[in-house]
Coordinates of C-alpha atoms in Angstrom, one line a residue:
X1 CA 8.3 -37.4 -9.3
X2 CA 7.1 -33.8 -9.1
X3 CA 4.9 -32.3 -11.8
X4 CA 5.2 -28.6 -12.5
X5 CA 2.4 -26.7 -14.3
X6 CA 2.9 -23.3 -15.8
X7 CA 0.1 -20.9 -15.3
X8 CA -0.5 -17.4 -16.6
X9 CA -1.0 -14.7 -14.0
X10 CA -4.5 -13.5 -13.6
X11 CA -3.4 -9.9 -13.5
X12 CA -0.5 -8.0 -15.2
X13 CA 0.1 -5.9 -12.1
X14 CA -1.8 -4.4 -9.1
X15 CA -3.3 -1.6 -11.3
X16 CA -4.7 -4.3 -13.6
X17 CA -6.0 -6.2 -10.6
X18 CA -7.7 -3.0 -9.3
X19 CA -9.4 -2.3 -12.7
X20 CA -10.7 -5.9 -12.9
X21 CA -11.9 -5.9 -9.3
X22 CA -13.8 -2.6 -10.0
X23 CA -15.7 -4.3 -12.7
X24 CA -17.2 -6.6 -10.1
X25 CA -18.0 -3.8 -7.7
X26 CA -19.9 -1.4 -10.0
X27 CA -23.0 -1.5 -7.8
X28 CA -21.0 0.3 -5.0
X29 CA -19.8 3.4 -6.9
X30 CA -20.4 7.1 -6.2
X31 CA -20.2 9.6 -3.3
X32 CA -21.6 7.2 -0.7
X33 CA -18.6 4.8 -1.1
X34 CA -15.1 5.1 0.3
X35 CA -12.4 2.6 -0.9
X36 CA -9.8 1.8 1.8
X37 CA -6.5 0.4 0.7
X38 CA -4.4 -1.7 3.0
X39 CA -0.7 -0.6 2.6
X40 CA 1.4 -1.5 0.8
X41 CA -0.1 -3.7 -1.9
X42 CA -3.7 -2.9 -1.3
X43 CA -3.1 0.8 -2.0
X44 CA -2.4 0.6 -5.8
X45 CA -5.2 -1.9 -6.2
X46 CA -7.6 0.3 -4.2
X47 CA -6.7 3.5 -6.0
X48 CA -7.7 1.9 -9.3
X49 CA -11.0 0.6 -7.7
X50 CA -11.8 4.1 -6.3
X51 CA -11.0 5.8 -9.6
X52 CA -13.1 3.3 -11.7
X53 CA -16.1 3.6 -9.2
X54 CA -15.9 7.4 -8.9
X55 CA -15.5 6.9 -5.1
X56 CA -13.2 8.5 -2.5
X57 CA -10.0 6.8 -1.6
X58 CA -8.5 6.4 1.9
X59 CA -6.2 3.9 3.7
X60 CA -6.6 1.7 6.7
X61 CA -3.6 0.3 8.5
X62 CA -4.1 -3.1 10.1
X63 CA -0.9 -4.8 11.1
X64 CA -0.1 -8.4 12.0
X65 CA 0.6 -9.2 15.6
X66 CA 3.6 -11.5 15.5
X67 CA 4.8 -14.1 18.0
X68 CA 7.6 -12.9 20.3
X69 CA 10.0 -15.6 19.0
X70 CA 8.8 -15.5 15.4
X71 CA 7.5 -12.1 14.3
X72 CA 6.7 -13.4 10.8
X73 CA 4.2 -15.8 12.2
X74 CA 1.1 -13.9 13.3
X75 CA -1.6 -14.6 15.8
X76 CA -3.8 -11.6 15.1
X77 CA -3.9 -8.0 13.9
X78 CA -4.6 -4.5 15.2
X79 CA -5.7 -1.3 13.5
X80 CA -5.2 2.4 14.0
X81 CA -8.3 2.8 16.1
X82 CA -7.3 -0.1 18.4
X83 CA -9.5 -2.8 16.8
X84 CA -8.0 -6.1 17.5
X85 CA -8.6 -9.5 15.9
X86 CA -7.0 -12.5 17.5
X87 CA -6.8 -16.1 16.3
X88 CA -8.1 -17.4 19.6
X89 CA -7.5 -21.1 19.0
X90 CA -3.9 -20.4 18.0
X91 CA -3.4 -18.1 21.0
X92 CA -4.6 -20.8 23.3
X93 CA -2.4 -23.4 21.7
X94 CA 0.6 -21.1 21.8
X95 CA 0.5 -20.8 25.6
X96 CA 1.1 -17.0 25.4
X97 CA 0.1 -15.2 28.6
X98 CA -2.1 -12.1 28.6
X99 CA 0.9 -10.0 29.5
X100 CA 2.9 -11.4 26.5
X101 CA -0.1 -10.8 24.2
X102 CA -0.5 -7.2 25.3
X103 CA 3.2 -6.6 25.0
X104 CA 3.1 -7.7 21.3
X105 CA -0.1 -5.7 20.7
X106 CA 1.6 -2.6 22.1
X107 CA 4.6 -3.1 19.8
X108 CA 2.3 -3.3 16.8
X109 CA 0.2 -0.3 17.9
X110 CA 3.4 1.8 18.0
X111 CA 4.3 0.7 14.5
X112 CA 0.7 1.5 13.3
X113 CA 1.0 5.0 14.9
X114 CA 4.3 5.5 13.1
X115 CA 2.7 4.6 9.8
X116 CA -0.3 6.8 10.5
X117 CA 1.9 9.8 11.1
X118 CA 3.5 9.2 7.7
X119 CA 0.3 8.6 5.7
X120 CA -2.0 11.0 7.5
X121 CA 0.4 13.9 6.8
X122 CA -0.9 13.7 3.1
X123 CA -4.2 12.0 3.5
X124 CA -6.6 13.0 6.2
X125 CA -9.0 10.4 7.5
X126 CA -12.4 10.0 5.9
X127 CA -15.7 9.7 7.8
X128 CA -17.3 6.4 6.8
X129 CA -20.4 6.7 9.0
X130 CA -23.5 5.7 7.1
X131 CA -21.4 5.0 3.9
X132 CA -20.2 1.9 2.1
X133 CA -16.6 1.0 2.9
X134 CA -14.8 -1.2 0.4
X135 CA -11.6 -2.6 2.0
X136 CA -9.0 -3.6 -0.6
X137 CA -5.8 -5.7 -0.1
X138 CA -3.6 -7.4 -2.6
X139 CA -4.0 -10.8 -1.0
X140 CA -4.8 -12.6 2.2
X141 CA -2.5 -14.9 4.3
X142 CA -4.3 -15.7 7.5
X143 CA -7.1 -13.1 7.0
X144 CA -6.7 -11.4 10.4
X145 CA -5.5 -8.1 9.1
X146 CA -8.7 -8.0 7.0
X147 CA -10.8 -9.1 10.0
X148 CA -9.3 -6.3 12.1
X149 CA -10.0 -3.8 9.3
X150 CA -13.6 -5.0 9.1
X151 CA -14.0 -4.5 12.9
X152 CA -12.6 -1.0 12.6
X153 CA -15.1 -0.1 9.8
X154 CA -17.9 -1.5 12.0
X155 CA -16.7 0.7 14.9
X156 CA -16.5 3.7 12.7
X157 CA -20.2 3.3 11.6
X158 CA -20.0 2.1 8.0
X159 CA -23.4 1.1 6.7
X160 CA -22.0 -1.6 4.4
X161 CA -18.6 -3.2 4.4
X162 CA -17.2 -5.0 1.4
X163 CA -13.9 -6.9 1.9
X164 CA -11.9 -7.7 -1.2
X165 CA -8.5 -9.1 -2.0
X166 CA -6.9 -9.6 -5.3
X167 CA -3.7 -11.6 -5.6
X168 CA -1.8 -9.5 -8.1
X169 CA 1.5 -11.3 -7.8
X170 CA 3.6 -8.1 -8.1

């Protein structure tokens, strides 16, 4: 016998999730903070956070690195600046060769570059050096896209990095 429990969603939508998240981040507001949304779902959440905090908004585009035979299953992520986060134990267990890994990484980098060309046409990159970077997504699966985003912010010189994810459900 299976029991099913009805639950109410925590948030009405991504905008509501962003407003509620911002209430927990009030100590980070102002000119020294940049909120980075991870497309797609993290962008509407991040916009609300930035607006509520009086902070600048930008995007960061980490993308999952999928297995050659199952692209939906990821073994890591890569960002626009080339930061890579790999699930090393999973990579070892998978038996992927270095050549196979790099082939998958290059495929993802091309997709990241394509997305950057679309987004950066309207939103030039922000300098985060010496500032607080708040990275926002609307949920985490394996967490490797967030880890890659954190590595990117470290590489870019952020003084403080706050990683957040709100499961908005829509």
